[in-house]
CSV table of C-alpha atoms and ligand atoms in Angstrom, one decimal:
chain,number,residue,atom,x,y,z
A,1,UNK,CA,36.2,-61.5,5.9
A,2,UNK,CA,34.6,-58.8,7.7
A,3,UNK,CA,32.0,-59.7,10.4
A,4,UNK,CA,29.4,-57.6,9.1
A,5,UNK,CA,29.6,-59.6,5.7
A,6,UNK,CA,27.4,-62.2,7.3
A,7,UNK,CA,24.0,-62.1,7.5
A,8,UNK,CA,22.2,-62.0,11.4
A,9,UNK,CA,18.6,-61.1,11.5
A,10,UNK,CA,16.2,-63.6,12.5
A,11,UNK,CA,13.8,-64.2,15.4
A,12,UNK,CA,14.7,-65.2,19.0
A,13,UNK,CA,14.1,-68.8,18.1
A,14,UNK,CA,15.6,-69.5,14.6
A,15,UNK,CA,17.9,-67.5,11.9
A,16,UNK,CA,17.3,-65.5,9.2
A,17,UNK,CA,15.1,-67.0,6.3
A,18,UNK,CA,17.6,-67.4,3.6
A,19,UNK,CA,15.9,-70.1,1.2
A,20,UNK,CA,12.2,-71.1,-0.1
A,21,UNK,CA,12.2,-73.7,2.7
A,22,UNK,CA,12.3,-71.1,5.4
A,23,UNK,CA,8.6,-70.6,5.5
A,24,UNK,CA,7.4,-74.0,5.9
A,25,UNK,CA,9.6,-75.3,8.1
A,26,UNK,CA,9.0,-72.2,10.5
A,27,UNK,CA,5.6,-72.6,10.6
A,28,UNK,CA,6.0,-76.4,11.0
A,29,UNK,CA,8.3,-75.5,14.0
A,30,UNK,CA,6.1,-73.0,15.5
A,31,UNK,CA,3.1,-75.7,15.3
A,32,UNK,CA,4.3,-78.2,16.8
A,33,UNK,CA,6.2,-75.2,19.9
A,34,UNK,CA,2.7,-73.7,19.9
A,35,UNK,CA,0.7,-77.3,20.9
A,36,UNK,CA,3.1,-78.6,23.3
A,37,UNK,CA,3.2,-75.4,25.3
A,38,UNK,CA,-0.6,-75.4,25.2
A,39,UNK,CA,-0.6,-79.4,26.3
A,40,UNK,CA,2.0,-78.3,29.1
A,41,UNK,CA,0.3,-75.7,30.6
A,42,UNK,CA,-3.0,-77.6,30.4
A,43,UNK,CA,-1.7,-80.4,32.1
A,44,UNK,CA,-0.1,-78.7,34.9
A,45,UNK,CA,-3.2,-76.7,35.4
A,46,UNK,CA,-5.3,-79.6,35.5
A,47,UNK,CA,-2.3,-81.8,37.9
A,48,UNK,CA,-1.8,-79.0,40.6
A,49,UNK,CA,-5.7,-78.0,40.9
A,50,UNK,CA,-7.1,-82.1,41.2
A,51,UNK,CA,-3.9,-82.1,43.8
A,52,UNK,CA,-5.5,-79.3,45.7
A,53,UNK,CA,-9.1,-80.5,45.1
A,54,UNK,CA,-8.7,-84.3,46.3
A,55,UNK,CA,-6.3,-83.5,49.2
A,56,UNK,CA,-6.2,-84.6,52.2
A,57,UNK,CA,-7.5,-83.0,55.5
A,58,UNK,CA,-9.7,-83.4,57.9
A,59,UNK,CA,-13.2,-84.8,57.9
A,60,UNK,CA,-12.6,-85.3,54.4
A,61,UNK,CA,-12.6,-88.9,53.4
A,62,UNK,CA,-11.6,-90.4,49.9
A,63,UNK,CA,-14.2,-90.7,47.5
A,64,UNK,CA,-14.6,-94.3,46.0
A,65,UNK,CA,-15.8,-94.0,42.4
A,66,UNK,CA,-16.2,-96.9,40.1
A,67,UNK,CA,-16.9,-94.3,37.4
A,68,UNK,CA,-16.3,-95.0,33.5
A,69,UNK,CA,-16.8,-92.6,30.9
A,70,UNK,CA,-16.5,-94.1,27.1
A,71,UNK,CA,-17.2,-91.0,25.5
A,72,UNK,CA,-14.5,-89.6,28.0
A,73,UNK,CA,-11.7,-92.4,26.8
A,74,UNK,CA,-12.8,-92.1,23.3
A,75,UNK,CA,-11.9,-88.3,23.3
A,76,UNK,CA,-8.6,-88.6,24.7
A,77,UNK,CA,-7.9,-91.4,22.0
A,78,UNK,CA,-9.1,-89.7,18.6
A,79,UNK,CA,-8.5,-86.2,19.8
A,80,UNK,CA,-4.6,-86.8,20.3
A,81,UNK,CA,-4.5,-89.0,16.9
A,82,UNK,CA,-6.0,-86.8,14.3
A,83,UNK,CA,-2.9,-84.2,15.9
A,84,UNK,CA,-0.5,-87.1,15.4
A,85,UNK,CA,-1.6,-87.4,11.8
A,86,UNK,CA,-1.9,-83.4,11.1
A,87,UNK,CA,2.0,-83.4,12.3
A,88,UNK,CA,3.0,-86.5,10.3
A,89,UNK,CA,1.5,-85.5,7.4
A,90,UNK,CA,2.6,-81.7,7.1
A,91,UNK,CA,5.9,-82.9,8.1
A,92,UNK,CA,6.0,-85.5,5.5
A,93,UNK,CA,4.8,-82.8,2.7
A,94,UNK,CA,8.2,-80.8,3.8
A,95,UNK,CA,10.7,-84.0,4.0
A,96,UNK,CA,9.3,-84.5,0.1
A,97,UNK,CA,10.1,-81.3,-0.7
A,98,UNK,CA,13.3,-81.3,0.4
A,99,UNK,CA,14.3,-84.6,-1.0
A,100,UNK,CA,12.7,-83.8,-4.5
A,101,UNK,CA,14.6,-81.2,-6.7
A,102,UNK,CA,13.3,-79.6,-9.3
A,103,UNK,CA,14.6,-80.2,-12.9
A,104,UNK,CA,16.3,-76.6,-13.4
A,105,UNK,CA,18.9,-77.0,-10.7
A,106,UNK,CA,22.4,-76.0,-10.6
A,107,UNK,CA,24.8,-78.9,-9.5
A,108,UNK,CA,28.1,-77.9,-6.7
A,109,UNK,CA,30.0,-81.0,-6.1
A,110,UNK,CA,30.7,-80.5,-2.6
A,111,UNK,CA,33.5,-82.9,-0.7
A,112,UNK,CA,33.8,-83.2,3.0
A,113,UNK,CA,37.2,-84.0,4.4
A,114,UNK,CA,39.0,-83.5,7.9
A,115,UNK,CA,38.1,-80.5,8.8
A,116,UNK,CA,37.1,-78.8,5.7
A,117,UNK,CA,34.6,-78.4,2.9
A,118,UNK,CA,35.6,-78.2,-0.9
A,119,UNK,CA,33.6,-76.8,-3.9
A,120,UNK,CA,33.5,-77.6,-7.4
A,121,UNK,CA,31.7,-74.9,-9.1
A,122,UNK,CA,30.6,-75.2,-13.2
A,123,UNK,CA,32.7,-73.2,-15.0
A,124,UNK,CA,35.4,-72.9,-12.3
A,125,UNK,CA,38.8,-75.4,-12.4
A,126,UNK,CA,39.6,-75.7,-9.2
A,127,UNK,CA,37.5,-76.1,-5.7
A,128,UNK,CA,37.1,-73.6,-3.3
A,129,UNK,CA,36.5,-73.2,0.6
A,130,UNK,CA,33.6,-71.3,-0.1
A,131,UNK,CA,29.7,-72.4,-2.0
A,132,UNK,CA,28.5,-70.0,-4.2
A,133,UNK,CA,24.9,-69.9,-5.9
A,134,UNK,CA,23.3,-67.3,-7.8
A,135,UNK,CA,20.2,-66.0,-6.1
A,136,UNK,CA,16.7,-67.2,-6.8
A,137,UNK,CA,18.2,-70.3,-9.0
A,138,UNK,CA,17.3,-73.9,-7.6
A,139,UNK,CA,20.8,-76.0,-6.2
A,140,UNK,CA,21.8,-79.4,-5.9
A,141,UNK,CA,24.8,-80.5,-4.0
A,142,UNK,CA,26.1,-83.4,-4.6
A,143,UNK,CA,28.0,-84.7,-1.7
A,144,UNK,CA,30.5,-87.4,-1.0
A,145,UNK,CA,33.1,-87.6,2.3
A,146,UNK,CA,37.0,-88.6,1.9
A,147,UNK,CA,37.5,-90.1,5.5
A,148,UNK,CA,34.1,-90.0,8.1
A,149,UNK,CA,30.2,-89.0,8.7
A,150,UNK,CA,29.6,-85.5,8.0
A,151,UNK,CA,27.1,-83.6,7.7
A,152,UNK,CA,26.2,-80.5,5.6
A,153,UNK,CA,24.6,-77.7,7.5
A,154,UNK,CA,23.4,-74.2,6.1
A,155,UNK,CA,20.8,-72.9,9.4
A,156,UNK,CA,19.6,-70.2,7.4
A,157,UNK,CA,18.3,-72.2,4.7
A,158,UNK,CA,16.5,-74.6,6.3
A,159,UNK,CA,18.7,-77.7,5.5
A,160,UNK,CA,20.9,-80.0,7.0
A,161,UNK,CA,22.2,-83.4,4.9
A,162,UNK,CA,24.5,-86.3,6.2
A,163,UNK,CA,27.7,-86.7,4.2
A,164,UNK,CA,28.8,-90.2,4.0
A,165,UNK,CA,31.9,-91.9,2.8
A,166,UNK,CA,31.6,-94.5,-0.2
A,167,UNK,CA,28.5,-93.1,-1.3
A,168,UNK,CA,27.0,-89.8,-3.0
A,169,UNK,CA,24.0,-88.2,-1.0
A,170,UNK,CA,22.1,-84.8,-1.9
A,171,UNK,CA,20.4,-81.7,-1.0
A,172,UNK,CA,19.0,-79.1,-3.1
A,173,UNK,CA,17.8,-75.6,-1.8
A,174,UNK,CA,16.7,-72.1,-3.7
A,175,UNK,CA,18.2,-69.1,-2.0
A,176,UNK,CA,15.9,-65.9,-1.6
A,177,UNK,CA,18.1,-63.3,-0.7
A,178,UNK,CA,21.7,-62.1,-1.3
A,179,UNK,CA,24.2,-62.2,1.4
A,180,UNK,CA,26.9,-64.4,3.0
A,181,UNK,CA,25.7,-67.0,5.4
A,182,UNK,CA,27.2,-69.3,7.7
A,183,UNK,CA,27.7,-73.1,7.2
A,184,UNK,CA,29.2,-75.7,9.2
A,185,UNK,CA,29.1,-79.5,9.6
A,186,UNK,CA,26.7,-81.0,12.2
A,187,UNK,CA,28.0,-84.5,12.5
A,188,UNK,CA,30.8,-85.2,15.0
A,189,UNK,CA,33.5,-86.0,12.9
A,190,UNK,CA,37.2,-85.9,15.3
A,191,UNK,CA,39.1,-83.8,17.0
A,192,UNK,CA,38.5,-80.6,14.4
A,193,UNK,CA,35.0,-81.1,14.0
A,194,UNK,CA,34.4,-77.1,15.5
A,195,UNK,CA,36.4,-75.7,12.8
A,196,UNK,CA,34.8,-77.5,10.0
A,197,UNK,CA,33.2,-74.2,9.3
A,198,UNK,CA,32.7,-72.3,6.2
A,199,UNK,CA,30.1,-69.8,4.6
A,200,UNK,CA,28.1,-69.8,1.5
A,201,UNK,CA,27.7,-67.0,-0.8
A,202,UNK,CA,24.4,-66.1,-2.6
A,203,UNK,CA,25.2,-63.6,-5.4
A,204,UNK,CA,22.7,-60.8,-6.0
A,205,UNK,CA,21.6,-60.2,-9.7
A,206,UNK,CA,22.7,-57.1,-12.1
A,207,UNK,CA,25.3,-56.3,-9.4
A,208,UNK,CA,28.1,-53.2,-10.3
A,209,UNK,CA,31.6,-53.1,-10.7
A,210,UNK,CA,33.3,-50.9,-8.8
A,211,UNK,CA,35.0,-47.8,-10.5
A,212,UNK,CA,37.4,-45.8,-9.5
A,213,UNK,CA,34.8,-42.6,-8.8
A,214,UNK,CA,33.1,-44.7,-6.4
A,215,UNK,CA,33.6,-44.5,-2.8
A,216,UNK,CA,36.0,-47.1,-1.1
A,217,UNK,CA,32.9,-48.8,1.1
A,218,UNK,CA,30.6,-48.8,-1.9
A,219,UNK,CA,28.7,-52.0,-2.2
A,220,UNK,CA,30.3,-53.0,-5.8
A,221,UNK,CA,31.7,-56.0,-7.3
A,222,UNK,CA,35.6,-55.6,-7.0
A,223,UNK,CA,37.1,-59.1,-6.5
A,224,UNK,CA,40.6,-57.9,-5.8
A,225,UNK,CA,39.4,-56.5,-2.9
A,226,UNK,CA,36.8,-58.9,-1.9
A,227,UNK,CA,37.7,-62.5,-3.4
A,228,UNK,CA,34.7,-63.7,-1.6
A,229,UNK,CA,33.0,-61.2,-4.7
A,230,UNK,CA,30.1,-60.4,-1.9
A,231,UNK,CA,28.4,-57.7,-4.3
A,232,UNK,CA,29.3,-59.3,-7.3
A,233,UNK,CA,26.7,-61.5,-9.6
A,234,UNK,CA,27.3,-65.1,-9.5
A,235,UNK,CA,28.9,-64.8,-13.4
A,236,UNK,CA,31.2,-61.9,-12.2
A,237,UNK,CA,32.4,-64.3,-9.3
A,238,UNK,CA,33.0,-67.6,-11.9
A,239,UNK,CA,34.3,-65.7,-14.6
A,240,UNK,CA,36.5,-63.2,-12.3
A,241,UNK,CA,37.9,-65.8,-9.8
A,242,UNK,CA,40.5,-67.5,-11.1
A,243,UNK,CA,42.4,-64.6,-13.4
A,244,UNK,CA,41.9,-62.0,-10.6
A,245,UNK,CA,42.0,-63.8,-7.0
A,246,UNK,CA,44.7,-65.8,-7.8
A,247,UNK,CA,46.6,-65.6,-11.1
A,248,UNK,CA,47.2,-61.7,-10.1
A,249,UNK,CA,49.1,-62.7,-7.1
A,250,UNK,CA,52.9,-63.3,-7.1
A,251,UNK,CA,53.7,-67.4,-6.5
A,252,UNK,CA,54.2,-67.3,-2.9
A,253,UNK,CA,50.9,-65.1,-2.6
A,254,UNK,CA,49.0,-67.8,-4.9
A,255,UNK,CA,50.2,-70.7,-2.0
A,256,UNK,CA,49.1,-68.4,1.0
A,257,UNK,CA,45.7,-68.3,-0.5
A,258,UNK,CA,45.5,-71.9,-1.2
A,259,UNK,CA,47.0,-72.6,2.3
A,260,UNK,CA,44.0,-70.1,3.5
A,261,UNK,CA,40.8,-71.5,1.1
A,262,UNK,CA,42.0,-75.5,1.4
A,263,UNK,CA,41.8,-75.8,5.5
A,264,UNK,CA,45.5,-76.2,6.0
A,265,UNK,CA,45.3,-73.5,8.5
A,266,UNK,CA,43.2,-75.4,11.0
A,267,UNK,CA,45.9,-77.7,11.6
A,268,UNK,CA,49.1,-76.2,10.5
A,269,UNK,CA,50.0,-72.7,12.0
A,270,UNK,CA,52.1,-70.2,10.5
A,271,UNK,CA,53.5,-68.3,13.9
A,272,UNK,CA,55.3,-71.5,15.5
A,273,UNK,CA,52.5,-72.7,17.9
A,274,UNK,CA,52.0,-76.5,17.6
A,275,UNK,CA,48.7,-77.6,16.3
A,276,UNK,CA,47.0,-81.3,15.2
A,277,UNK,CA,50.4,-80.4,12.6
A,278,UNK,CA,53.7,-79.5,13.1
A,279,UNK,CA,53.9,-75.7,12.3
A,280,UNK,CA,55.2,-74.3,8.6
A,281,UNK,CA,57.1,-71.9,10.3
A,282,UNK,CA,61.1,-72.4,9.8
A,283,UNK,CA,60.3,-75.7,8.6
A,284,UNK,CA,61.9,-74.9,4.6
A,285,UNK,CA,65.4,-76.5,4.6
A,286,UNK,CA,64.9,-77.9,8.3
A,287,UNK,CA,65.4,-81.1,9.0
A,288,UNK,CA,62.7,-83.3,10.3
A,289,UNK,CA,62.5,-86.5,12.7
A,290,UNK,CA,60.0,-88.9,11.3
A,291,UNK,CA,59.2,-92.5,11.7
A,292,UNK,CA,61.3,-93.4,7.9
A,293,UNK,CA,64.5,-91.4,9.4
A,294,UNK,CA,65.6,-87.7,9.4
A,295,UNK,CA,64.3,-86.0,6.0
A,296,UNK,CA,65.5,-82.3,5.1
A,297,UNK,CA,62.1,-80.5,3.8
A,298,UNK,CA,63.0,-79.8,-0.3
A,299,UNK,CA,60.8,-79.8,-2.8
A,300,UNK,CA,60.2,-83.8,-2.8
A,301,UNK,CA,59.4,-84.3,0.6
A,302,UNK,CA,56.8,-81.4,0.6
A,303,UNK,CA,54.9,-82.7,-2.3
A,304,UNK,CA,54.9,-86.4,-1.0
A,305,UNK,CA,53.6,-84.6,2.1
A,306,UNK,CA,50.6,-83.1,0.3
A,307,UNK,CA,49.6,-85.9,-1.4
A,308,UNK,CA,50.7,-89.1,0.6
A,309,UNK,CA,51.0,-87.6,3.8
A,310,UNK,CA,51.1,-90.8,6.0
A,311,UNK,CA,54.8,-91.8,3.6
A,312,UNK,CA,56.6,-90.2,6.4
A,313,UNK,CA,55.1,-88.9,9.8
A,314,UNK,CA,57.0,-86.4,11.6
A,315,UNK,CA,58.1,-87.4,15.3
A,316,UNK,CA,55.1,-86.1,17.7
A,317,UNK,CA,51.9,-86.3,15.0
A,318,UNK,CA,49.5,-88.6,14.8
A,319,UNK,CA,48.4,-89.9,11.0
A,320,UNK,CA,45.2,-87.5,10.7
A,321,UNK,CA,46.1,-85.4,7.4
A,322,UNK,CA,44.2,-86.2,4.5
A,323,UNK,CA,45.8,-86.2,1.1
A,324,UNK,CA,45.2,-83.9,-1.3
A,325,UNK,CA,45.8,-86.1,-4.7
A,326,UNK,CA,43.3,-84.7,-6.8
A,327,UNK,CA,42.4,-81.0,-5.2
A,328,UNK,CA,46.1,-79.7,-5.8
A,329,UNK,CA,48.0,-80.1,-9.1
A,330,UNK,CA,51.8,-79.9,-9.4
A,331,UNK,CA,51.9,-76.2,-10.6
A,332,UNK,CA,49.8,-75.5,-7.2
A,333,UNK,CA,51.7,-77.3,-5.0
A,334,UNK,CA,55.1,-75.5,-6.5
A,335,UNK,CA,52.8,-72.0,-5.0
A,336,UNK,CA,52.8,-73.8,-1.8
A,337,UNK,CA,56.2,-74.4,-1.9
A,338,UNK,CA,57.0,-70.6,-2.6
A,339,UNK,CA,54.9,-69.4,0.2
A,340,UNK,CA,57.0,-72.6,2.8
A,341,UNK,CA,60.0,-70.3,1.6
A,342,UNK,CA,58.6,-67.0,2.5
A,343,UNK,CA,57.6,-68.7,6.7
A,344,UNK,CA,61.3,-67.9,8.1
B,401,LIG,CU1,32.9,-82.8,9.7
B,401,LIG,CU2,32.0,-82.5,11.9
């Protein structure tokens, strides 16, 4: 994906505003930066000039005062609370609001694994590495973990969620603009917690196809040449994805994508360099040390891998890989195979 897909923007302080929470929390945020900068530099004002005032010198002795002010303490006790209650209760107006979704929303079952983030979208089979929402249309995620604590994070909209394992938690949001924005996870979650990264895609509405008297860098929905379908409406994306992204492509093409969207890449390299996995490269017909024996890598021993990958650990790796047993059918996993074939 092109750099420039993504959106930047924003102020010095946060990101660009990319959903209907954007505003409140802002201002919220700018409150609460404005009043303790004005507390600060009152107080140190008031600290360094008292420090000069009562100092010591010369001919100067201490002044003894019994003085007590009620009116003084009272002040500095109700003035301070009725701030503590303004904050409290403007931040309790946003936590409601981000906890209470509306009725019109648009459910992505999202899963969080080591180190990746799957997508279920309605109307699309299989899960992607990517979220897409149409723009302006209220979403829920619903959220569950396969192994630890995550956390789902999208800066530009405002939210941030904990995913936890054994249990579904949500977040909803309404996106405001069109564009491509990062995500990542923002619970510490092992050793690939940093590449747990992914973006979400907000679809514009009424967007083009591209035609062939249009110029190549026309903004135009073309998913062949951008599968991540940028300036494509969110019902060009659904109903493009699976025929054009990855039914056009030969087998061994179909596995590279998958081996691309599905976060094998963060641990398994393709060039021989040793990762958190052993490398794909020249492993097809190899033969492997593992803790069961030697194992030649065929067909069988690749799919156990991918969907009980602690049956047979390869000599040097630890038991980290996740199994994909429900995220990759037979036919998909045969791709995968094709592309293994292709890694000489
Ligand atoms: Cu998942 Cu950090």
């Amino acid at each position: 994906m092109p750099k420039d897909a993504l959106v930047h923007g924003g102020s010095y302080w946060l990101p660009r505003e990319g959903s209907s929470f954007a505003d409140s929390t802002d201002w919220l945020f700018y409150g609460i930066l404005g009043l303790t900068i004005f507390c600060f530099v009152a107080i140190t004002i008031a600290v360094v000039y008292f420090t000069w005032r009562y100092r010591a010198r010369p001919g100067h002795t201490a002044e003894k005062s019994n003085a007590h002010s009620d009116s003084l303490e009272i002040t500095w006790t109700i003035i301070p609370s009725i701030i503590c209650v303004f904050i409290f209760v403007w931040g309790w107006q946003g936590f409601s609001d981000l906890q209470t979704a509306p009725t019109n929303v648009m459910d992505v079952q999202v899963t969080a694994q080591k180190w990746k983030w799957l997508f279920k979208h309605e109307g699309l089979d299989i899960q992607v590495g990517q979220l897409h929402v149409p723009v302006d249309q209220p979403v829920r995620t619903v959220m569950r973990s396969e192994d630890v604590l995550h956390s789902f994070f999208i800066p530009a909209f405002r939210i941030k969620q904990d995913v936890i394992p054994y249990r579904y938690s949500y977040t909803w949001f309404k996106p405001t603009e069109p564009g491509v924005y990062r995500m990542y996870c923002a619970e510490y979650c092992g050793t690939g917690h940093s590449m747990m990264k992914t973006v979400a895609v907000v679809h514009g509405k009424g967007e083009k196809k591209c035609t062939a008297d249009m110029p190549a860098d026309a903004k135009c929905c073309d998913l062949k040449r951008d599968p991540l379908g940028e300036h494509c409406s969110y019902e060009q994306w659904v109903g493009g994805y699976q025929e054009t992204v990855i039914m056009s492509k030969s087998p061994a093409e179909r596995g590279e994508f998958f081996y691309n969207q599905l976060g094998c890449k963060n641990c398994h390299s393709i060039d021989g360099t040793k990762g958190k996995g052993p490398s794909f490269k020249g492993m097809w017909g190899a033969s492997h040390n593992t803790n069961k024996g030697a194992v030649v890598v065929d067909e069988n021993y690749v799919r156990e891998s991918v969907l009980e990958p602690q049956a047979k650990l390869r000599a040097g790796f630890g038991p980290i890989m996740p199994t994909f047993k429900g995220k990759l059918n037979d036919e998909q996993i045969g791709w995968i195979i094709e592309f293994f074939k292709t890694l000489k």
